[in-house]
Amino acid sequence: MKEMNKDLLDIKIYDTREQLGFAAALDAATYINELLEQQNEVNILFAAAPSQNEFLSALQQHPITWSCINALHMDEYIGLKENDTQRFGNYLKRQIFDKVNLKSVHYLFVENALPEDICQRYSEILDKYPVDIVFMGIGENGHIAFNDPHVALFDDPAQVKIVVLDAVCREQQVHDGCFDSIEDVPEEAVTLTIPAMMKARRIFCIVPAASKANAVAETVNGEITAACPASILRTHKATTLYCDQDSAKYLI
């Protein structure tokens, strides 16, 4: 493992994505258990993407009192149906939410609800369950959640908003194997905003694969700007970026 820092951001680089996932899960489980010694419940915000697979699998192997965890997630497509496998809520349901005994799970999707109403409802949920921990990735265009560069605001007044997805973001969903073609990828989504995520005490950012190498390099070495939304992580007081050799190839 190689370790480095840029501004306030801690960066850990592992040989493989499996090692990355295992190490991030160990760090996350340790922090969750430390937090549960100080408070009765912990509110965790989850990302949904194949980049999180190894991490989420490894996290379930640790002794965590899941019955004290309230789970939330950070974004969701507009236009998909309740049982569509591509929905992020369904991904998390399959990967972890149905596999551990959580205190509560709060999904963004509401059947037949207007996107504006989903945003309002979820903002109220965030007020009730302030985020302690974020598990996130970084998109190929540098996005965090669905805050693509053209809609990312570091001082966004909202907690949850409707966004139009850019072409790079939608192509990534095809590269990840989630959709057969870009025409199948919804053009709109609801997402937590950058300030809503940056309020968290602790952020674990899990980013494997060569397809993320440019975004990782820009996050770490570029300017802190909404042109690379993930660059804001360098200003957070407790964020760790976990990379493998492929995603960190322009850092080492």
Short mmCIF file of C-alpha atoms in Angstrom, two decimals:
data_model
loop_
_atom_site.label_atom_id
_atom_site.label_comp_id
_atom_site.label_asym_id
_atom_site.label_seq_id
_atom_site.Cartn_x
_atom_site.Cartn_y
_atom_site.Cartn_z
CA MET A 1 0.00 0.00 0.00
CA LYS A 2 1.21 3.48 -0.90
CA GLU A 3 -0.06 6.52 0.94
CA MET A 4 -0.02 10.20 0.07
CA ASN A 5 -1.87 13.42 0.85
CA LYS A 6 -3.12 16.40 -1.11
CA ASP A 7 -4.47 19.32 0.90
CA LEU A 8 -6.78 17.65 3.46
CA LEU A 9 -7.33 14.51 1.36
CA ASP A 10 -5.74 11.22 2.40
CA ILE A 11 -5.00 8.86 -0.50
CA LYS A 12 -4.33 5.14 -0.20
CA ILE A 13 -3.25 3.08 -3.21
CA TYR A 14 -3.47 -0.72 -3.32
CA ASP A 15 -2.29 -3.27 -5.86
CA THR A 16 -5.74 -4.63 -6.73
CA ARG A 17 -9.37 -3.59 -6.42
CA GLU A 18 -9.95 -6.56 -4.12
CA GLN A 19 -7.26 -5.31 -1.73
CA LEU A 20 -8.72 -1.80 -2.00
CA GLY A 21 -12.20 -3.05 -1.11
CA PHE A 22 -10.95 -5.11 1.82
CA ALA A 23 -8.88 -2.25 3.26
CA ALA A 24 -11.62 0.36 2.85
CA ALA A 25 -14.13 -1.99 4.49
CA LEU A 26 -11.82 -2.56 7.45
CA ASP A 27 -11.32 1.18 7.92
CA ALA A 28 -15.04 1.85 7.55
CA ALA A 29 -16.08 -0.89 9.98
CA THR A 30 -13.57 0.36 12.54
CA TYR A 31 -14.92 3.90 12.25
CA ILE A 32 -18.56 2.78 12.45
CA ASN A 33 -17.86 0.85 15.65
CA GLU A 34 -15.97 3.79 17.15
CA LEU A 35 -18.89 6.07 16.36
CA LEU A 36 -21.37 3.62 17.90
CA GLU A 37 -19.44 3.89 21.15
CA GLN A 38 -20.31 7.61 21.17
CA GLN A 39 -23.90 7.55 19.86
CA ASN A 40 -26.83 5.15 19.62
CA GLU A 41 -27.31 5.29 15.85
CA VAL A 42 -25.19 6.02 12.78
CA ASN A 43 -26.56 7.41 9.51
CA ILE A 44 -24.73 6.18 6.42
CA LEU A 45 -25.09 7.42 2.84
CA PHE A 46 -24.31 4.79 0.19
CA ALA A 47 -23.30 5.09 -3.46
CA ALA A 48 -24.60 2.55 -5.96
CA ALA A 49 -22.14 1.49 -8.68
CA PRO A 50 -20.08 -1.55 -9.69
CA SER A 51 -17.03 0.27 -8.29
CA GLN A 52 -18.46 -0.40 -4.83
CA ASN A 53 -18.93 -4.17 -5.25
CA GLU A 54 -15.79 -5.41 -3.52
CA PHE A 55 -16.09 -2.85 -0.74
CA LEU A 56 -19.72 -3.64 0.04
CA SER A 57 -19.04 -7.37 0.01
CA ALA A 58 -16.08 -7.01 2.37
CA LEU A 59 -17.96 -4.64 4.68
CA GLN A 60 -20.51 -7.35 5.44
CA GLN A 61 -17.78 -9.63 6.79
CA HIS A 62 -17.06 -7.32 9.72
CA PRO A 63 -18.81 -7.38 13.12
CA ILE A 64 -20.99 -4.27 12.86
CA THR A 65 -24.17 -3.66 14.84
CA TRP A 66 -26.25 -3.11 11.73
CA SER A 67 -29.42 -2.73 13.79
CA CYS A 68 -28.06 0.68 14.83
CA ILE A 69 -27.49 1.85 11.23
CA ASN A 70 -29.89 4.03 9.23
CA ALA A 71 -29.14 3.65 5.51
CA LEU A 72 -29.63 6.30 2.83
CA HIS A 73 -28.46 6.55 -0.77
CA MET A 74 -27.28 9.45 -2.84
CA ASP A 75 -28.98 9.41 -6.23
CA GLU A 76 -31.62 7.77 -8.41
CA TYR A 77 -32.77 7.84 -12.01
CA ILE A 78 -36.00 9.50 -13.07
CA GLY A 79 -38.19 7.40 -15.32
CA LEU A 80 -37.36 3.84 -14.32
CA LYS A 81 -39.95 1.54 -12.79
CA GLU A 82 -39.96 0.16 -9.25
CA ASN A 83 -38.55 -3.26 -10.17
CA ASP A 84 -36.03 -2.15 -12.81
CA THR A 85 -32.69 -3.70 -11.93
CA GLN A 86 -30.80 -0.55 -12.95
CA ARG A 87 -32.35 1.54 -10.20
CA PHE A 88 -29.71 2.43 -7.63
CA GLY A 89 -32.00 1.58 -4.75
CA ASN A 90 -32.41 -1.91 -6.19
CA TYR A 91 -28.65 -2.29 -6.63
CA LEU A 92 -28.09 -1.47 -2.96
CA LYS A 93 -30.98 -3.70 -1.94
CA ARG A 94 -29.29 -6.62 -3.72
CA GLN A 95 -25.73 -5.84 -2.66
CA ILE A 96 -26.20 -5.01 1.01
CA PHE A 97 -29.52 -3.67 2.31
CA ASP A 98 -31.27 -7.06 2.15
CA LYS A 99 -28.23 -8.86 3.55
CA VAL A 100 -27.82 -7.07 6.88
CA ASN A 101 -30.26 -6.19 9.63
CA LEU A 102 -30.47 -2.41 9.28
CA LYS A 103 -32.43 -0.20 11.65
CA SER A 104 -33.98 1.63 8.69
CA VAL A 105 -33.53 2.07 4.93
CA HIS A 106 -34.61 5.22 3.11
CA TYR A 107 -35.01 4.97 -0.66
CA LEU A 108 -35.22 7.92 -3.01
CA PHE A 109 -37.66 6.18 -5.36
CA VAL A 110 -41.37 6.64 -4.79
CA GLU A 111 -43.74 5.08 -7.33
CA ASN A 112 -45.56 7.74 -9.42
CA ALA A 113 -44.16 10.61 -7.34
CA LEU A 114 -43.14 13.86 -8.99
CA PRO A 115 -39.36 14.42 -8.93
CA GLU A 116 -39.91 17.70 -7.08
CA ASP A 117 -41.82 15.85 -4.37
CA ILE A 118 -39.08 13.22 -4.12
CA CYS A 119 -36.52 15.97 -3.55
CA GLN A 120 -38.64 17.62 -0.85
CA ARG A 121 -39.37 14.31 0.90
CA TYR A 122 -35.74 13.22 0.90
CA SER A 123 -34.53 16.59 2.12
CA GLU A 124 -36.80 16.12 5.12
CA ILE A 125 -35.34 12.63 5.65
CA LEU A 126 -31.84 14.11 5.63
CA ASP A 127 -32.91 16.61 8.26
CA LYS A 128 -34.17 13.74 10.40
CA TYR A 129 -31.12 11.54 9.75
CA PRO A 130 -28.09 13.85 9.36
CA VAL A 131 -25.39 11.96 7.48
CA ASP A 132 -22.51 10.74 9.62
CA ILE A 133 -20.65 8.69 6.99
CA VAL A 134 -20.56 8.70 3.20
CA PHE A 135 -19.48 5.75 1.06
CA MET A 136 -18.97 7.16 -2.45
CA GLY A 137 -17.13 6.80 -5.73
CA ILE A 138 -16.02 9.23 -8.43
CA GLY A 139 -17.45 9.25 -11.94
CA GLU A 140 -15.42 9.25 -15.14
CA ASN A 141 -16.25 12.96 -15.50
CA GLY A 142 -15.30 13.66 -11.87
CA HIS A 143 -18.87 13.64 -10.60
CA ILE A 144 -19.82 12.74 -7.03
CA ALA A 145 -23.33 11.37 -6.78
CA PHE A 146 -24.98 12.73 -9.94
CA ASN A 147 -23.38 16.16 -9.61
CA ASP A 148 -21.90 16.27 -13.12
CA PRO A 149 -19.62 19.23 -13.88
CA HIS A 150 -22.34 21.27 -15.63
CA VAL A 151 -24.70 21.10 -12.62
CA ALA A 152 -22.26 20.82 -9.70
CA LEU A 153 -22.38 23.66 -7.18
CA PHE A 154 -20.08 23.78 -4.17
CA ASP A 155 -22.49 26.22 -2.50
CA ASP A 156 -25.73 24.59 -3.63
CA PRO A 157 -28.60 25.86 -1.44
CA ALA A 158 -30.58 22.63 -1.89
CA GLN A 159 -29.93 19.25 -0.29
CA VAL A 160 -31.54 17.23 -3.09
CA LYS A 161 -32.18 18.37 -6.66
CA ILE A 162 -33.21 17.28 -10.15
CA VAL A 163 -30.38 17.11 -12.69
CA VAL A 164 -29.89 16.43 -16.38
CA LEU A 165 -27.10 13.89 -16.86
CA ASP A 166 -24.28 14.69 -19.25
CA ALA A 167 -23.16 12.36 -22.05
CA VAL A 168 -19.99 11.18 -20.28
CA CYS A 169 -21.98 10.21 -17.21
CA ARG A 170 -24.56 8.34 -19.28
CA GLU A 171 -21.86 6.56 -21.31
CA GLN A 172 -20.27 5.42 -18.07
CA GLN A 173 -23.46 3.57 -17.19
CA VAL A 174 -23.04 1.62 -20.44
CA HIS A 175 -19.32 0.99 -19.77
CA ASP A 176 -20.28 -0.34 -16.33
CA GLY A 177 -22.65 -2.83 -17.94
CA CYS A 178 -25.76 -1.33 -16.36
CA PHE A 179 -27.42 -0.50 -19.71
CA ASP A 180 -27.03 -1.89 -23.23
CA SER A 181 -26.79 1.50 -24.93
CA ILE A 182 -26.77 5.18 -24.09
CA GLU A 183 -30.29 5.46 -25.49
CA ASP A 184 -31.44 3.23 -22.63
CA VAL A 185 -29.91 5.43 -19.93
CA PRO A 186 -32.34 7.95 -18.42
CA GLU A 187 -31.48 11.57 -19.10
CA GLU A 188 -32.57 12.87 -15.70
CA ALA A 189 -32.05 11.92 -12.07
CA VAL A 190 -32.43 13.20 -8.55
CA THR A 191 -29.26 13.59 -6.52
CA LEU A 192 -28.01 14.78 -3.19
CA THR A 193 -26.05 17.96 -3.68
CA ILE A 194 -22.40 18.45 -2.88
CA PRO A 195 -22.99 20.45 0.35
CA ALA A 196 -25.39 17.75 1.57
CA MET A 197 -22.61 15.15 1.27
CA MET A 198 -19.83 17.37 2.54
CA LYS A 199 -21.68 17.81 5.85
CA ALA A 200 -20.75 14.23 6.77
CA ARG A 201 -18.22 13.65 9.53
CA ARG A 202 -16.34 11.06 7.49
CA ILE A 203 -16.14 10.21 3.78
CA PHE A 204 -14.79 6.98 2.32
CA CYS A 205 -14.26 7.38 -1.44
CA ILE A 206 -13.74 4.03 -3.21
CA VAL A 207 -12.43 4.38 -6.78
CA PRO A 208 -10.94 1.36 -8.61
CA ALA A 209 -10.31 0.80 -12.35
CA ALA A 210 -8.35 2.42 -15.18
CA SER A 211 -11.49 4.11 -16.49
CA LYS A 212 -11.31 6.41 -13.45
CA ALA A 213 -7.60 7.29 -13.78
CA ASN A 214 -8.12 10.67 -15.43
CA ALA A 215 -10.80 11.65 -12.92
CA VAL A 216 -8.60 10.60 -10.00
CA ALA A 217 -5.65 12.59 -11.36
CA GLU A 218 -7.81 15.68 -11.83
CA THR A 219 -9.35 15.25 -8.38
CA VAL A 220 -5.95 15.11 -6.72
CA ASN A 221 -3.76 17.33 -8.87
CA GLY A 222 -6.11 19.73 -10.63
CA GLU A 223 -7.70 22.90 -9.38
CA ILE A 224 -10.48 22.71 -6.82
CA THR A 225 -13.31 23.56 -9.16
CA ALA A 226 -16.78 22.38 -10.11
CA ALA A 227 -15.30 21.38 -13.48
CA CYS A 228 -14.11 18.36 -11.48
CA PRO A 229 -16.70 18.09 -8.72
CA ALA A 230 -14.71 15.47 -6.76
CA SER A 231 -11.89 17.99 -6.25
CA ILE A 232 -13.96 19.47 -3.39
CA LEU A 233 -13.05 16.39 -1.35
CA ARG A 234 -9.62 17.98 -0.81
CA THR A 235 -11.33 20.51 1.47
CA HIS A 236 -13.11 17.98 3.70
CA LYS A 237 -11.54 17.43 7.11
CA ALA A 238 -11.89 13.63 7.11
CA THR A 239 -11.91 12.01 3.66
CA THR A 240 -9.89 9.06 2.40
CA LEU A 241 -9.60 8.23 -1.30
CA TYR A 242 -9.00 4.52 -1.93
CA CYS A 243 -7.45 3.63 -5.32
CA ASP A 244 -5.97 0.60 -7.01
CA GLN A 245 -2.93 0.64 -9.29
CA ASP A 246 -5.15 1.23 -12.31
CA SER A 247 -7.11 4.21 -11.03
CA ALA A 248 -3.97 5.75 -9.50
CA LYS A 249 -1.70 5.20 -12.49
CA TYR A 250 -1.26 8.95 -13.08
CA LEU A 251 -0.47 9.57 -9.41
CA ILE A 252 2.39 7.07 -9.05
#
